[in-house]
PDB file of C-alpha atoms and ligand atoms in Angstrom:
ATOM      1  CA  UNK A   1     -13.842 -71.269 -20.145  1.00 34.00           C
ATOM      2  CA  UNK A   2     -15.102 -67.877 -19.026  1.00 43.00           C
ATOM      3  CA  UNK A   3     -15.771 -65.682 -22.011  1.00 39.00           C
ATOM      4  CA  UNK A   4     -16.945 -62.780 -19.948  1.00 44.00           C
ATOM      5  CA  UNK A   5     -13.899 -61.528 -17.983  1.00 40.00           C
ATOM      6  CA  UNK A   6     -13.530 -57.900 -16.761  1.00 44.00           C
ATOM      7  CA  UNK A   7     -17.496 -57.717 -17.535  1.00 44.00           C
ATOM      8  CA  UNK A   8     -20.758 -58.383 -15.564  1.00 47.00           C
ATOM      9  CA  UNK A   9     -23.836 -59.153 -17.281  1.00 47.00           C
ATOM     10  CA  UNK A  10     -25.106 -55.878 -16.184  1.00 48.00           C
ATOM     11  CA  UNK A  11     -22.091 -54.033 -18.667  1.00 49.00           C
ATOM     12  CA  UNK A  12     -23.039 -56.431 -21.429  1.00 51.00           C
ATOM     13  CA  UNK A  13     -26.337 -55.872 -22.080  1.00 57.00           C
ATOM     14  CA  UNK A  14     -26.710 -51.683 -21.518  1.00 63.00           C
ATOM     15  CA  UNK A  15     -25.318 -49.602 -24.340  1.00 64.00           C
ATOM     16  CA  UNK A  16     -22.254 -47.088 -23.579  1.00 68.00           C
ATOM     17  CA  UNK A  17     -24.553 -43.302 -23.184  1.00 79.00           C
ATOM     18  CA  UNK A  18     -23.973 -41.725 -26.353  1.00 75.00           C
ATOM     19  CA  UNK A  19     -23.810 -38.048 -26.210  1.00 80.00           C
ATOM     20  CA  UNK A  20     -26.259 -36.386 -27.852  1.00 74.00           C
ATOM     21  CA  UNK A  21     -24.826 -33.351 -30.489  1.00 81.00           C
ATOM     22  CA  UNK A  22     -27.207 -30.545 -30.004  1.00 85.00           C
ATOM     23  CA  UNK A  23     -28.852 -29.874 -33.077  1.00 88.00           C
ATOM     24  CA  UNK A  24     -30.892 -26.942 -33.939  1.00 94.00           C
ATOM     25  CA  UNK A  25     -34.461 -27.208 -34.231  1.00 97.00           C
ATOM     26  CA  UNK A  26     -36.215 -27.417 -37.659  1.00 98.00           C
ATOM     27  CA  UNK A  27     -39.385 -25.434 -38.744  1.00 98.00           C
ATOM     28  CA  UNK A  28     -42.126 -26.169 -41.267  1.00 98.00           C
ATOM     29  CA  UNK A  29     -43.142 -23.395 -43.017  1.00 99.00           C
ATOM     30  CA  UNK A  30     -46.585 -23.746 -44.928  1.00 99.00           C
ATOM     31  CA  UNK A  31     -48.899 -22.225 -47.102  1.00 99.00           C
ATOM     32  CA  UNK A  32     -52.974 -22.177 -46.519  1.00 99.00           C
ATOM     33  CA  UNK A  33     -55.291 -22.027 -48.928  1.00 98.00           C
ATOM     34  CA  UNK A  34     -58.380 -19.182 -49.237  1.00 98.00           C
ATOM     35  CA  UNK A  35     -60.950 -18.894 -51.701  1.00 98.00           C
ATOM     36  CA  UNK A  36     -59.019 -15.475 -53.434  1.00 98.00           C
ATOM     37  CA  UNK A  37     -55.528 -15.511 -53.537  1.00 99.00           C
ATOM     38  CA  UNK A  38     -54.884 -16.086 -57.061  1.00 99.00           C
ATOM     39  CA  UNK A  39     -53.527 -19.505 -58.400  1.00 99.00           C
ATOM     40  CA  UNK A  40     -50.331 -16.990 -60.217  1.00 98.00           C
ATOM     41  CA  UNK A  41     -49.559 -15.355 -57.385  1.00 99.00           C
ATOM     42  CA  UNK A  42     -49.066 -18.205 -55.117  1.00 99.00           C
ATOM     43  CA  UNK A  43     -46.870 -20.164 -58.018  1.00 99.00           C
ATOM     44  CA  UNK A  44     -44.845 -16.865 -57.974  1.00 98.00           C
ATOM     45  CA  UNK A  45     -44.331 -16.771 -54.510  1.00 99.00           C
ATOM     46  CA  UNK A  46     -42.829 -20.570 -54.325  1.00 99.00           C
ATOM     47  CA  UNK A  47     -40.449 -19.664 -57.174  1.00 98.00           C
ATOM     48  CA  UNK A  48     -39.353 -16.200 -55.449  1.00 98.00           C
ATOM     49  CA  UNK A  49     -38.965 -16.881 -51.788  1.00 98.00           C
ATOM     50  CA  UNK A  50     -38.426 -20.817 -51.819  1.00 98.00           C
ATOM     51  CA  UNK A  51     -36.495 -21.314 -54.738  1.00 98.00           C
ATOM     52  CA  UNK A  52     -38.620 -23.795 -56.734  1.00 98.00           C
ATOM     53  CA  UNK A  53     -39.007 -24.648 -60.061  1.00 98.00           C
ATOM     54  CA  UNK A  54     -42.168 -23.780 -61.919  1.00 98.00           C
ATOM     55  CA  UNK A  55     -42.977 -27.459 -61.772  1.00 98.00           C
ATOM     56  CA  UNK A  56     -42.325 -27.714 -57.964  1.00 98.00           C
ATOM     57  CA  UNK A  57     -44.046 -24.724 -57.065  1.00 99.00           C
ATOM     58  CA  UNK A  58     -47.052 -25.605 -59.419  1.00 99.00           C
ATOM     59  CA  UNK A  59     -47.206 -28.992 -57.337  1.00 98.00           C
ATOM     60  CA  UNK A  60     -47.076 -27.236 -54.173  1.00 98.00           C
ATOM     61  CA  UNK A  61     -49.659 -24.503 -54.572  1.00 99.00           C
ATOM     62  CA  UNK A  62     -52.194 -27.047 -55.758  1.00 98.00           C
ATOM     63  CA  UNK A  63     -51.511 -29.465 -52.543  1.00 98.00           C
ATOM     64  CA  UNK A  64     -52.478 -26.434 -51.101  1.00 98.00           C
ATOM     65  CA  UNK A  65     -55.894 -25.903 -53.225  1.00 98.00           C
ATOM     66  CA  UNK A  66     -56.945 -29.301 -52.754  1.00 98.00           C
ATOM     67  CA  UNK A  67     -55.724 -30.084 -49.467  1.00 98.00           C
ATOM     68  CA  UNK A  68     -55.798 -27.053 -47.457  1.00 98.00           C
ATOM     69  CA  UNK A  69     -52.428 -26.847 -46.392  1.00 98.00           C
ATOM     70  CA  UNK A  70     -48.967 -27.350 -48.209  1.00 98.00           C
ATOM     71  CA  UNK A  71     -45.367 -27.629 -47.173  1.00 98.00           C
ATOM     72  CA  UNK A  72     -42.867 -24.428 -48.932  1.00 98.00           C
ATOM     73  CA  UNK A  73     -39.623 -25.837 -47.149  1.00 98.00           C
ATOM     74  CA  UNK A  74     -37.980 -26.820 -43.639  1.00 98.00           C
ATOM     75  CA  UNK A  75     -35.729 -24.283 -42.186  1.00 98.00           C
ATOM     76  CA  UNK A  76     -34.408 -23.193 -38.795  1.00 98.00           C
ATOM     77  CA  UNK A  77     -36.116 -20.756 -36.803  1.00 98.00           C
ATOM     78  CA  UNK A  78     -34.344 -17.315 -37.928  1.00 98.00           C
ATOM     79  CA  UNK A  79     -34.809 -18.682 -41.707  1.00 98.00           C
ATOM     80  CA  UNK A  80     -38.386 -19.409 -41.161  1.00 98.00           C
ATOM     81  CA  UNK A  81     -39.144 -16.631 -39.298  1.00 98.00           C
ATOM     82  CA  UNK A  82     -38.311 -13.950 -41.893  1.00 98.00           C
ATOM     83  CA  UNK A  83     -39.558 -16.339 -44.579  1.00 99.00           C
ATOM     84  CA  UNK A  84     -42.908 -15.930 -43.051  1.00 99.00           C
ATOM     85  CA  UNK A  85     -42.607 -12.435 -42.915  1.00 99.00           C
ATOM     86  CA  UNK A  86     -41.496 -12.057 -46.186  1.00 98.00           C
ATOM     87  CA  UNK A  87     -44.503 -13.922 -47.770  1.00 99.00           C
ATOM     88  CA  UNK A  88     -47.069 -12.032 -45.270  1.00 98.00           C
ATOM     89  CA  UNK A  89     -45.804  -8.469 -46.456  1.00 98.00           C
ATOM     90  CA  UNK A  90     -45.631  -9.668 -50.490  1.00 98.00           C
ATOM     91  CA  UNK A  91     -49.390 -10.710 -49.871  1.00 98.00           C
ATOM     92  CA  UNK A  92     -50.824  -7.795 -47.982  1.00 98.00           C
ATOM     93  CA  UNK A  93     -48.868  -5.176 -50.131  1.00 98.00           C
ATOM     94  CA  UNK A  94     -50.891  -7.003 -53.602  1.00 98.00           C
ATOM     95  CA  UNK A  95     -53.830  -7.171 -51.148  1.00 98.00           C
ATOM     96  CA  UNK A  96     -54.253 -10.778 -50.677  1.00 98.00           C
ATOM     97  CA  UNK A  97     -55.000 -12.899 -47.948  1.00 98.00           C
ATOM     98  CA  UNK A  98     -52.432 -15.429 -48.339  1.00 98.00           C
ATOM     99  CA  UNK A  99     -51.802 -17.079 -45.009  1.00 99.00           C
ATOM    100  CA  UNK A 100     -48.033 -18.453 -44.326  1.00 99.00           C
ATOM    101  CA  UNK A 101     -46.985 -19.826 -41.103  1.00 99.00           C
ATOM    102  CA  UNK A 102     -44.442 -21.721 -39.444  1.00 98.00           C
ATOM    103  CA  UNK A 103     -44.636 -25.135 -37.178  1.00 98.00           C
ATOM    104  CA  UNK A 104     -41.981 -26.378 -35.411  1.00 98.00           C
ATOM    105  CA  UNK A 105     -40.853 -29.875 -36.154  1.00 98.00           C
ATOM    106  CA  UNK A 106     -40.989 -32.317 -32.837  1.00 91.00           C
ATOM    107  CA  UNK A 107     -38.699 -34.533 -34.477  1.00 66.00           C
ATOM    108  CA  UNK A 108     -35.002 -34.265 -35.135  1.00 57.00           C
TER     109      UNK A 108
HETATM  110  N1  TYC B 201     -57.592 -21.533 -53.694  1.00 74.00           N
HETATM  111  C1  TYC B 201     -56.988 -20.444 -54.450  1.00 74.00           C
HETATM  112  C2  TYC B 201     -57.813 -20.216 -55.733  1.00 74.00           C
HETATM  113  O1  TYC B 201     -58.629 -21.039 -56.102  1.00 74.00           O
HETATM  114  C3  TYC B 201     -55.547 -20.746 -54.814  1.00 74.00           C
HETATM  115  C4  TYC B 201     -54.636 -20.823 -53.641  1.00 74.00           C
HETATM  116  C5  TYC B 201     -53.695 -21.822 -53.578  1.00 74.00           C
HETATM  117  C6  TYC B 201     -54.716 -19.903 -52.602  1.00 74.00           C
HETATM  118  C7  TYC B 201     -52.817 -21.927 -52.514  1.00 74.00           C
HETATM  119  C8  TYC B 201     -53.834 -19.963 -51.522  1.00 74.00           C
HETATM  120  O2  TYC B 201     -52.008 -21.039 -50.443  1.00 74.00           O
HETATM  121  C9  TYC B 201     -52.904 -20.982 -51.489  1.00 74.00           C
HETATM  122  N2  TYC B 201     -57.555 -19.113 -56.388  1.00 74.00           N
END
């Protein structure tokens, strides 16, 4: 008995096309770490601007320290964007060379 009617081989094996929904892309927004930014100020930084817990942001600025480099958060681009720039003024108006940047994320 023919199990297949109404459908070639062809139809069987290749998956409907599933639209994609458009999703906005993410951002990485990190910390860097230089030799005189003070281990405070950084801790203060993750609890004002990202919202962590003194725990968290303890964890986070010494990924950085040891490391080199250090995650704050994932955002989209207008979030990220002004975090940066948020961060960058707070550290050049106490006259620190904090670097914080943003990376976009390739996958979704
Ligand atoms: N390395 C700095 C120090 O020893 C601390 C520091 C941590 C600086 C994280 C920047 O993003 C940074 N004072």
């Amino acid at each position: 008995m023919d199990m297949n009617i109404g459908q070639t081989d062809t139809e069987a094996v290749v998956a409907p096309a599933k639209p994609k929904a458009a999703m906005a892309p993410r951002y990485r927004v990190i910390l860097l770490n230089d030799d005189f930014t003070p281990m405070d100020f950084v801790v203060d930084v993750l609890q004002q601007f990202f919202f962590m817990d003194y725990v968290a942001a303890v964890e986070v600025m010494l990924e950085v320290h040891h490391k080199g480099v250090g995650v704050c958060g994932i955002f989209t681009r207008d979030v990220a964007e002004t975090k940066v720039a948020l961060v960058s003024d707070y550290a050049q108006q106490h006259e620190y060379p904090l670097l914080c940047k943003m990376e976009k994320l390739d996958t979704q």
